[in-house]
Amino acid sequence: DGGITQSPKYLFRKEGQNVTLSCEQNLNHDAMYWYRQDPGQGLRLIYYSQIVNDFQKGDIAEGYSVSREKKESFPLTVTSAQKNPTAFYLCASNQGFTYEQYFGPGTRLTVT
Amino acid sequence: AQKVTQAQTEISVVEKEDVTLDCVYETRDTTYYLFWYKQPPSGELVFLIRRNSFDEQNEISGRYSWNFQKSTSSFNFTITASQVVDSAVYFCALRTSGGYNKLIFGAGTRLAVHP
């Protein structure tokens, strides 16, 4: 089945450690996105990539980094510079700007 | 400025009641797209509908219907005869034609349907 996978579902880290969240899609979509969701709030865009080897900052990119070496993969690294990293992270993809974005199941990151 | 407002934070209904979720948007663009997503407790966002700014026809899909009114910048979502499985957080989102393919989300409305 085509879709987006994110792993792991739950992730726990100590403060000061970098952590990488995985996002893989087999929908053959060119564009991929990372969003952050905090309790009781909507989604906010962290980074997006419209094509392989190219990515752009979203609204809240500070403390995060990404890579897009393959069309199928768009990993997100939460660095120790991110001041409040505990959140629910959602990856999405789509094909063309008119089309809806499809979302993965999300990763819930807890940093203590 | 581009913005999506979902004024209803939480709604609680009893099964079989009809419920309307409000969405008001702001944009100066003449070409834009509106979306509704459902987020069940599992967390994954499920796409429900896309509507472009040139298509003001209302749409019905089973128990779901959407009312798009450009005059009031609203894109409301009605669930008829609600069921417990409709319990979720619902997000309205806006995508404009300029710039990258960014979705601007509202804060969401949490719908609880009780038996």
Coordinates of N, CA and C in Angstrom, one line a residue:
Chain A
D1 N 0.8 -1.2 0.0 CA 0.0 0.0 0.0 C 0.9 1.2 0.0
G2 N 0.5 2.3 -0.8 CA 1.2 3.5 -0.8 C 0.9 4.3 0.5
G3 N 1.9 5.0 0.9 CA 1.7 5.9 2.1 C 2.9 6.5 2.6
I4 N 2.8 7.1 3.8 CA 3.9 7.7 4.5 C 4.2 7.0 5.8
T5 N 5.4 6.6 6.1 CA 5.7 6.0 7.3 C 6.7 6.9 8.1
Q6 N 6.4 6.9 9.4 CA 7.3 7.7 10.3 C 7.7 6.7 11.5
S7 N 8.9 6.8 11.8 CA 9.3 6.0 12.9 C 10.3 6.7 13.8
P8 N 10.3 6.4 15.1 CA 9.4 5.6 15.8 C 8.1 6.3 16.1
K9 N 7.1 5.7 16.7 CA 5.9 6.4 17.1 C 6.1 7.2 18.3
Y10 N 6.9 6.7 19.2 CA 7.3 7.4 20.5 C 8.8 7.5 20.6
L11 N 9.3 8.6 21.0 CA 10.7 8.8 21.1 C 11.0 9.6 22.4
F12 N 12.0 9.1 23.1 CA 12.4 9.8 24.4 C 13.9 10.1 24.3
R13 N 14.2 11.3 24.7 CA 15.6 11.7 24.7 C 15.9 12.6 25.9
K14 N 17.2 12.6 26.2 CA 17.7 13.5 27.2 C 18.0 14.8 26.6
E15 N 17.8 15.9 27.4 CA 18.1 17.2 27.0 C 19.6 17.3 26.6
G16 N 19.8 18.0 25.5 CA 21.2 18.2 25.0 C 21.6 17.2 23.9
Q17 N 20.7 16.2 23.7 CA 21.0 15.2 22.6 C 20.3 15.6 21.3
N18 N 21.0 15.3 20.2 CA 20.3 15.5 18.9 C 19.5 14.2 18.7
V19 N 18.4 14.3 17.9 CA 17.6 13.1 17.6 C 17.1 13.3 16.2
T20 N 17.1 12.2 15.4 CA 16.6 12.2 14.1 C 15.3 11.4 13.9
L21 N 14.3 12.1 13.3 CA 13.0 11.5 13.1 C 13.0 11.1 11.6
S22 N 12.5 9.9 11.4 CA 12.4 9.3 10.0 C 11.1 9.6 9.4
C23 N 11.1 9.8 8.1 CA 9.9 10.0 7.2 C 10.2 9.4 5.9
E24 N 9.4 8.4 5.5 CA 9.6 7.7 4.2 C 8.2 7.7 3.5
Q25 N 8.2 8.0 2.2 CA 7.0 7.9 1.4 C 7.2 7.1 0.1
N26 N 6.2 6.3 -0.3 CA 6.3 5.6 -1.5 C 5.2 6.0 -2.5
L27 N 4.8 7.2 -2.4 CA 3.7 7.8 -3.2 C 4.3 8.5 -4.4
N28 N 5.6 8.5 -4.6 CA 6.3 9.1 -5.7 C 6.0 10.6 -5.7
H29 N 5.8 11.2 -4.5 CA 5.6 12.7 -4.5 C 6.9 13.4 -4.5
D30 N 6.9 14.6 -5.2 CA 8.1 15.4 -5.2 C 8.3 16.2 -3.9
A31 N 7.2 16.7 -3.3 CA 7.2 17.6 -2.2 C 7.0 16.9 -0.9
M32 N 7.8 17.3 0.1 CA 7.6 16.7 1.5 C 7.8 17.8 2.5
Y33 N 7.1 17.6 3.6 CA 7.0 18.7 4.6 C 7.2 18.1 6.0
W34 N 7.6 18.9 7.0 CA 7.6 18.6 8.4 C 6.9 19.6 9.1
Y35 N 5.9 19.2 10.0 CA 5.2 20.0 10.8 C 5.4 19.7 12.3
R36 N 5.1 20.7 13.1 CA 5.2 20.4 14.6 C 3.8 20.8 15.1
Q37 N 3.3 19.9 16.0 CA 2.0 20.2 16.6 C 2.2 20.2 18.2
D38 N 1.8 21.3 18.8 CA 1.7 21.4 20.3 C 0.3 21.2 20.7
P39 N 0.1 20.8 22.0 CA -1.2 20.5 22.5 C -2.2 21.7 22.3
G40 N -3.3 21.4 21.8 CA -4.3 22.4 21.6 C -4.1 23.4 20.5
Q41 N -3.1 23.1 19.7 CA -2.7 24.1 18.6 C -2.8 23.4 17.3
G42 N -2.8 24.2 16.2 CA -2.7 23.7 14.9 C -1.3 23.4 14.5
L43 N -1.1 23.0 13.3 CA 0.3 22.6 12.8 C 1.1 23.8 12.4
R44 N 2.3 23.7 12.6 CA 3.2 24.8 12.2 C 4.3 24.1 11.3
L45 N 4.7 24.8 10.2 CA 5.6 24.2 9.3 C 7.1 24.5 9.7
I46 N 7.8 23.4 9.7 CA 9.2 23.5 10.1 C 10.1 23.6 8.9
Y47 N 10.1 22.7 8.0 CA 10.8 22.7 6.8 C 10.0 22.0 5.7
Y48 N 10.3 22.3 4.4 CA 9.7 21.7 3.3 C 10.7 21.5 2.2
S49 N 10.5 20.5 1.4 CA 11.3 20.2 0.2 C 10.5 20.0 -1.0
Q50 N 10.7 20.7 -2.0 CA 9.9 20.5 -3.3 C 10.6 19.6 -4.3
I51 N 11.9 19.3 -4.0 CA 12.6 18.4 -4.9 C 13.8 17.9 -4.2
V52 N 14.3 16.8 -4.7 CA 15.5 16.2 -4.1 C 16.7 17.2 -4.1
N53 N 17.4 17.2 -3.0 CA 18.6 18.0 -2.8 C 18.3 19.5 -2.6
D54 N 17.0 19.8 -2.4 CA 16.6 21.2 -2.1 C 15.6 21.2 -1.0
F55 N 15.8 22.1 -0.1 CA 14.8 22.3 1.0 C 14.8 23.7 1.5
Q56 N 13.7 24.1 2.1 CA 13.6 25.5 2.5 C 13.0 25.6 4.0
K57 N 13.4 26.6 4.7 CA 12.9 26.8 6.0 C 11.4 27.2 6.0
G58 N 10.7 26.7 7.0 CA 9.3 27.1 7.2 C 9.3 28.2 8.3
D59 N 8.2 28.2 9.0 CA 8.0 29.2 10.0 C 8.8 29.1 11.3
I60 N 9.1 27.8 11.6 CA 9.8 27.6 12.9 C 11.0 26.7 12.8
A61 N 11.9 27.0 11.8 CA 13.0 26.2 11.5 C 14.2 26.2 12.5
E62 N 14.2 27.2 13.4 CA 15.3 27.3 14.3 C 15.5 26.0 15.2
G63 N 16.7 25.5 15.3 CA 16.9 24.3 16.1 C 16.6 23.0 15.4
Y64 N 16.3 23.0 14.1 CA 16.0 21.8 13.3 C 16.9 21.8 12.1
S65 N 17.1 20.6 11.6 CA 17.8 20.5 10.3 C 17.2 19.3 9.5
V66 N 17.3 19.4 8.2 CA 16.8 18.3 7.4 C 17.7 18.0 6.2
S67 N 17.5 16.9 5.5 CA 18.2 16.5 4.3 C 17.2 15.9 3.4
R68 N 17.5 16.0 2.1 CA 16.6 15.3 1.1 C 17.5 14.7 0.0
E69 N 18.1 13.6 0.3 CA 19.1 13.0 -0.6 C 18.3 12.0 -1.5
K70 N 17.2 11.6 -1.1 CA 16.4 10.7 -1.9 C 15.0 11.2 -2.0
K71 N 14.3 10.9 -3.1 CA 12.9 11.4 -3.2 C 12.0 10.8 -2.1
E72 N 12.3 9.6 -1.7 CA 11.4 8.9 -0.8 C 11.6 9.3 0.7
S73 N 12.7 10.0 1.0 CA 13.1 10.2 2.4 C 13.3 11.6 2.7
F74 N 12.9 12.0 3.9 CA 13.0 13.4 4.3 C 13.2 13.4 5.9
P75 N 14.4 13.0 6.4 CA 14.6 12.9 7.8 C 14.7 14.3 8.5
L76 N 14.2 14.4 9.7 CA 14.3 15.7 10.4 C 15.1 15.5 11.7
T77 N 16.1 16.3 11.9 CA 17.0 16.2 13.1 C 16.6 17.4 14.0
V78 N 16.3 17.0 15.2 CA 16.0 18.0 16.3 C 17.3 18.2 17.0
T79 N 17.9 19.3 17.0 CA 19.1 19.5 17.6 C 19.0 20.0 19.0
S80 N 20.1 20.1 19.7 CA 20.1 20.5 21.1 C 19.8 22.0 21.2
A81 N 19.9 22.7 20.0 CA 19.6 24.2 20.0 C 18.1 24.5 20.0
Q82 N 17.3 23.4 19.8 CA 15.8 23.6 19.9 C 15.4 23.7 21.3
K83 N 14.9 24.9 21.7 CA 14.7 25.2 23.1 C 13.5 24.4 23.8
N84 N 12.5 24.0 23.0 CA 11.4 23.3 23.5 C 11.0 22.2 22.6
P85 N 11.8 21.1 22.5 CA 11.6 20.1 21.4 C 10.4 19.1 21.7
T86 N 9.9 19.1 22.9 CA 8.8 18.1 23.2 C 7.6 18.5 22.4
A87 N 7.1 17.6 21.5 CA 6.0 17.9 20.6 C 5.6 16.7 19.8
F88 N 4.6 16.8 19.0 CA 4.2 15.8 18.1 C 4.6 16.3 16.7
Y89 N 5.4 15.4 16.0 CA 5.9 15.8 14.7 C 5.3 15.0 13.6
L90 N 4.8 15.7 12.6 CA 4.1 15.1 11.5 C 4.8 15.4 10.2
C91 N 4.9 14.4 9.4 CA 5.5 14.5 8.0 C 4.4 14.4 7.0
A92 N 4.6 15.1 5.9 CA 3.5 15.1 4.9 C 4.2 15.1 3.5
S93 N 3.4 14.8 2.5 CA 3.9 14.9 1.1 C 2.8 15.2 0.2
N94 N 3.1 15.7 -1.0 CA 2.1 15.9 -2.0 C 2.7 16.1 -3.4
Q95 N 1.9 16.1 -4.4 CA 2.4 16.2 -5.8 C 1.7 17.4 -6.4
G96 N 2.4 18.5 -6.5 CA 1.8 19.7 -7.1 C 1.1 20.6 -6.1
F97 N 1.2 21.9 -6.3 CA 0.7 22.8 -5.2 C -0.8 22.8 -5.1
T98 N -1.5 22.3 -6.0 CA -3.0 22.3 -5.9 C -3.5 21.1 -5.1
Y99 N -2.6 20.2 -4.9 CA -3.1 19.0 -4.3 C -2.9 18.9 -2.8
E100 N -3.8 18.1 -2.2 CA -3.8 18.0 -0.8 C -2.5 17.3 -0.3
Q101 N -2.1 17.6 0.9 CA -1.0 16.9 1.5 C -1.5 15.7 2.3
Y102 N -0.7 14.6 2.1 CA -1.0 13.4 2.9 C 0.0 13.3 4.0
F103 N -0.5 12.9 5.1 CA 0.3 12.9 6.4 C 0.6 11.5 6.8
G104 N 1.8 11.4 7.5 CA 2.2 10.2 8.2 C 1.5 10.1 9.5
P105 N 1.8 9.0 10.3 CA 1.1 8.8 11.6 C 1.7 9.6 12.7
G106 N 2.9 10.2 12.4 CA 3.5 11.1 13.4 C 4.4 10.4 14.4
T107 N 5.3 11.3 15.0 CA 6.2 10.8 16.0 C 6.1 11.7 17.2
R108 N 5.8 11.2 18.4 CA 5.7 12.0 19.6 C 7.0 12.0 20.3
L109 N 7.7 13.1 20.3 CA 9.0 13.3 20.9 C 8.9 13.9 22.3
T110 N 9.5 13.2 23.3 CA 9.6 13.8 24.6 C 11.0 13.9 25.0
V111 N 11.4 15.1 25.4 CA 12.8 15.4 25.8 C 12.7 15.8 27.3
T112 N 13.5 15.1 28.1 CA 13.5 15.4 29.5 C 14.9 15.8 30.0
Chain B
A1 N -2.3 39.7 5.4 CA -2.0 38.6 6.3 C -2.9 37.4 6.0
Q2 N -2.4 36.2 6.2 CA -3.2 35.0 5.9 C -3.4 34.3 7.2
K3 N -4.7 33.9 7.4 CA -5.0 33.4 8.7 C -6.2 32.5 8.6
V4 N -6.3 31.5 9.4 CA -7.5 30.6 9.5 C -8.0 30.6 11.0
T5 N -9.2 30.9 11.2 CA -9.8 31.0 12.5 C -10.8 29.9 12.7
Q6 N -10.7 29.1 13.7 CA -11.7 28.1 14.1 C -12.1 28.5 15.5
A7 N -13.1 29.2 15.6 CA -13.5 29.8 16.9 C -13.9 28.8 17.9
Q8 N -14.4 27.7 17.5 CA -14.9 26.7 18.4 C -13.8 25.8 18.8
T9 N -13.4 25.9 20.1 CA -12.3 25.0 20.6 C -12.8 23.6 20.8
E10 N -13.9 23.5 21.4 CA -14.4 22.1 21.7 C -15.9 22.1 21.5
I11 N -16.5 21.0 21.0 CA -17.9 20.9 20.8 C -18.2 19.5 21.3
S12 N -19.3 19.4 22.1 CA -19.8 18.1 22.6 C -21.2 17.9 22.2
V13 N -21.5 16.8 21.6 CA -22.9 16.5 21.1 C -23.2 15.1 21.5
V14 N -24.5 14.8 21.4 CA -24.9 13.4 21.6 C -25.1 12.8 20.2
E15 N -24.9 11.5 20.2 CA -25.0 10.8 18.9 C -26.3 11.1 18.2
K16 N -26.2 11.2 16.9 CA -27.3 11.5 16.0 C -27.7 13.0 15.9
E17 N -27.0 13.8 16.7 CA -27.2 15.2 16.5 C -26.4 15.7 15.3
D18 N -26.9 16.8 14.7 CA -26.1 17.4 13.6 C -25.2 18.4 14.3
V19 N -24.0 18.6 13.7 CA -23.1 19.5 14.2 C -22.3 20.3 13.1
T20 N -22.1 21.6 13.3 CA -21.4 22.4 12.3 C -20.1 22.9 12.9
L21 N -19.1 22.7 12.2 CA -17.8 23.3 12.6 C -17.4 24.5 11.7
D22 N -17.1 25.6 12.4 CA -16.9 26.8 11.7 C -15.5 27.0 11.3
C23 N -15.3 27.7 10.1 CA -13.9 28.0 9.7 C -14.0 29.4 8.9
V24 N -13.3 30.3 9.4 CA -13.2 31.6 8.7 C -11.7 31.9 8.3
Y25 N -11.6 32.3 7.1 CA -10.2 32.5 6.6 C -10.0 33.9 6.2
E26 N -8.7 34.3 6.1 CA -8.3 35.6 5.6 C -7.2 35.5 4.6
T27 N -7.4 36.1 3.5 CA -6.3 36.1 2.4 C -6.7 37.2 1.5
R28 N -5.6 37.8 0.9 CA -5.9 38.8 -0.2 C -5.7 38.2 -1.6
D29 N -5.3 36.9 -1.6 CA -5.2 36.3 -2.9 C -6.6 36.0 -3.5
T30 N -6.6 36.0 -4.8 CA -7.9 35.6 -5.5 C -7.9 34.2 -5.8
T31 N -6.8 33.5 -5.8 CA -6.7 32.1 -6.0 C -6.2 31.4 -4.8
Y32 N -7.0 30.6 -4.2 CA -6.5 29.9 -3.0 C -7.3 28.6 -2.9
Y33 N -6.8 27.7 -1.9 CA -7.5 26.4 -1.7 C -7.8 26.3 -0.2
L34 N -8.9 25.6 0.0 CA -9.3 25.4 1.4 C -9.4 23.9 1.6
F35 N -9.0 23.5 2.8 CA -9.0 22.0 3.1 C -9.6 21.8 4.5
W36 N -10.2 20.6 4.7 CA -10.5 20.1 6.0 C -9.8 18.8 6.2
Y37 N -9.2 18.6 7.4 CA -8.6 17.4 7.8 C -9.2 16.9 9.2
K38 N -9.2 15.6 9.3 CA -9.7 15.0 10.6 C -8.5 14.4 11.3
Q39 N -8.3 14.6 12.6 CA -7.2 14.0 13.3 C -7.9 13.2 14.5
P40 N -8.0 11.9 14.2 CA -8.5 11.0 15.3 C -7.5 10.8 16.4
P41 N -7.8 10.2 17.5 CA -6.9 10.0 18.6 C -5.6 9.4 18.2
S42 N -5.5 8.6 17.1 CA -4.2 8.0 16.7 C -3.2 9.1 16.3
G43 N -3.7 10.2 15.9 CA -2.8 11.3 15.6 C -2.6 11.7 14.1
E44 N -2.8 10.7 13.2 CA -2.6 10.9 11.8 C -3.7 11.8 11.3
L45 N -3.3 12.8 10.5 CA -4.3 13.7 9.8 C -4.9 13.0 8.6
V46 N -6.2 13.0 8.5 CA -6.9 12.4 7.4 C -7.5 13.5 6.5
F47 N -7.2 13.5 5.2 CA -7.7 14.5 4.3 C -9.2 14.2 4.1
L48 N -10.0 15.3 4.2 CA -11.5 15.2 4.0 C -11.9 15.8 2.7
I49 N -11.5 17.1 2.4 CA -11.9 17.8 1.2 C -11.0 18.9 0.9
R50 N -10.9 19.2 -0.4 CA -10.2 20.4 -0.9 C -11.2 21.2 -1.8
R51 N -11.2 22.5 -1.6 CA -12.0 23.3 -2.4 C -11.2 24.5 -2.9
N52 N -11.3 24.8 -4.2 CA -10.6 26.0 -4.7 C -11.5 27.2 -4.7
S53 N -10.9 28.4 -4.8 CA -11.6 29.6 -4.6 C -12.6 30.0 -5.7
F54 N -12.5 29.3 -6.8 CA -13.4 29.5 -7.9 C -14.6 28.6 -7.9
D55 N -14.6 27.7 -7.0 CA -15.7 26.7 -7.0 C -16.5 26.9 -5.7
E56 N -17.6 27.6 -5.8 CA -18.4 27.9 -4.6 C -19.5 26.9 -4.4
Q57 N -19.5 25.9 -5.2 CA -20.6 24.8 -5.0 C -20.4 24.1 -3.6
N58 N -21.5 24.0 -3.0 CA -21.4 23.2 -1.7 C -21.3 21.7 -2.1
E59 N -20.7 21.0 -1.2 CA -20.5 19.6 -1.5 C -21.0 18.7 -0.4
I60 N -21.5 17.5 -0.8 CA -22.0 16.6 0.2 C -21.3 15.2 -0.1
S61 N -20.9 14.6 1.0 CA -20.3 13.3 0.9 C -20.8 12.5 2.0
G62 N -21.8 11.7 1.8 CA -22.4 10.9 2.9 C -23.0 11.8 3.9
R63 N -22.5 11.6 5.2 CA -23.1 12.4 6.3 C -22.3 13.8 6.4
Y64 N -21.3 14.0 5.5 CA -20.5 15.2 5.6 C -21.0 16.2 4.5
S65 N -21.0 17.5 4.9 CA -21.3 18.5 3.9 C -20.5 19.7 4.2
W66 N -20.2 20.5 3.2 CA -19.3 21.7 3.3 C -20.0 22.9 2.6
N67 N -20.0 24.0 3.3 CA -20.6 25.2 2.8 C -19.6 26.3 2.7
F68 N -19.2 26.6 1.4 CA -18.2 27.6 1.1 C -18.9 28.9 0.7
Q69 N -18.6 29.9 1.4 CA -19.2 31.2 1.1 C -18.1 32.3 1.1
K70 N -17.7 32.7 -0.1 CA -16.6 33.7 -0.3 C -17.1 35.1 0.3
S71 N -18.3 35.4 0.3 CA -18.8 36.7 0.8 C -18.5 36.9 2.2
T72 N -18.5 35.8 3.0 CA -18.2 35.8 4.4 C -16.9 35.2 4.7
S73 N -16.1 34.8 3.7 CA -14.8 34.1 3.9 C -14.9 32.9 4.9
S74 N -15.9 32.1 4.6 CA -16.2 31.0 5.5 C -16.2 29.6 4.7
F75 N -15.8 28.6 5.4 CA -15.8 27.3 4.8 C -16.2 26.3 5.9
N76 N -17.5 26.2 6.2 CA -18.0 25.5 7.3 C -18.3 24.0 7.0
F77 N -18.2 23.2 8.0 CA -18.3 21.7 7.8 C -19.4 21.2 8.7
T78 N -20.3 20.5 8.1 CA -21.5 19.9 8.9 C -21.4 18.4 8.8
I79 N -21.6 17.8 10.0 CA -21.8 16.4 10.1 C -23.2 16.1 10.5
T80 N -23.9 15.4 9.7 CA -25.3 15.1 9.9 C -25.4 13.7 10.7
A81 N -26.3 13.7 11.6 CA -26.5 12.4 12.4 C -25.1 11.9 12.9
S82 N -24.5 12.7 13.7 CA -23.1 12.4 14.2 C -23.1 11.0 14.9
Q83 N -21.9 10.4 14.8 CA -21.6 9.1 15.4 C -20.4 9.2 16.3
V84 N -20.2 8.2 17.2 CA -19.1 8.2 18.1 C -17.8 8.2 17.3
V85 N -17.7 7.6 16.2 CA -16.5 7.5 15.4 C -16.1 8.9 14.8
D86 N -17.0 9.8 14.8 CA -16.7 11.2 14.4 C -15.9 11.9 15.4
S87 N -15.8 11.4 16.6 CA -15.0 12.1 17.6 C -13.5 12.3 17.2
A88 N -13.1 13.5 17.1 CA -11.7 13.8 16.6 C -11.5 15.3 16.7
V89 N -10.3 15.7 16.3 CA -10.0 17.1 16.2 C -10.1 17.4 14.7
Y90 N -10.8 18.4 14.3 CA -10.9 18.8 12.9 C -10.2 20.1 12.6
F91 N -9.4 20.1 11.6 CA -8.6 21.2 11.2 C -9.1 21.8 9.8
C92 N -9.2 23.1 9.8 CA -9.4 23.8 8.5 C -8.1 24.4 8.1
A93 N -7.7 24.4 6.8 CA -6.4 24.9 6.4 C -6.6 25.7 5.1
L94 N -5.7 26.6 4.9 CA -5.7 27.5 3.7 C -4.4 27.4 3.0
R95 N -4.4 27.3 1.7 CA -3.2 27.3 0.8 C -3.4 28.3 -0.2
T96 N -2.5 29.3 -0.3 CA -2.7 30.3 -1.3 C -1.8 30.1 -2.5
S97 N -2.0 30.8 -3.6 CA -1.3 30.5 -4.8 C 0.1 31.0 -4.8
G98 N 0.4 32.0 -4.0 CA 1.8 32.5 -4.1 C 2.7 31.7 -3.2
G99 N 4.0 31.8 -3.5 CA 5.0 31.1 -2.7 C 5.0 29.6 -2.7
Y100 N 5.5 29.0 -1.7 CA 5.5 27.5 -1.7 C 4.2 27.0 -1.3
N101 N 4.2 25.7 -1.3 CA 2.9 25.0 -1.0 C 2.7 24.9 0.5
K102 N 2.5 26.0 1.1 CA 2.4 26.0 2.6 C 0.9 26.0 2.9
L103 N 0.6 25.1 3.9 CA -0.8 25.1 4.5 C -0.8 25.9 5.8
I104 N -1.7 26.8 5.9 CA -1.9 27.6 7.1 C -3.1 26.9 7.8
F105 N -2.8 26.4 9.0 CA -3.9 25.7 9.7 C -4.6 26.5 10.8
G106 N -5.8 26.3 11.0 CA -6.5 26.8 12.2 C -6.1 26.0 13.4
A107 N -6.5 26.4 14.5 CA -6.1 25.8 15.8 C -6.9 24.5 16.0
G108 N -7.9 24.2 15.2 CA -8.6 23.0 15.3 C -9.8 23.1 16.3
T109 N -10.8 22.2 16.0 CA -12.0 22.1 16.9 C -12.1 20.6 17.3
R110 N -12.1 20.4 18.6 CA -12.2 19.1 19.1 C -13.7 18.7 19.3
L111 N -14.1 17.7 18.6 CA -15.5 17.2 18.6 C -15.6 16.0 19.4
A112 N -16.5 16.0 20.4 CA -16.7 14.8 21.2 C -18.2 14.4 20.9
V113 N -18.4 13.2 20.4 CA -19.7 12.6 20.2 C -20.0 11.6 21.2
H114 N -21.0 11.8 22.1 CA -21.3 10.8 23.1 C -22.4 9.9 22.8
P115 N -22.4 8.7 23.2 CA -23.5 7.7 22.9 C -24.8 8.1 23.6

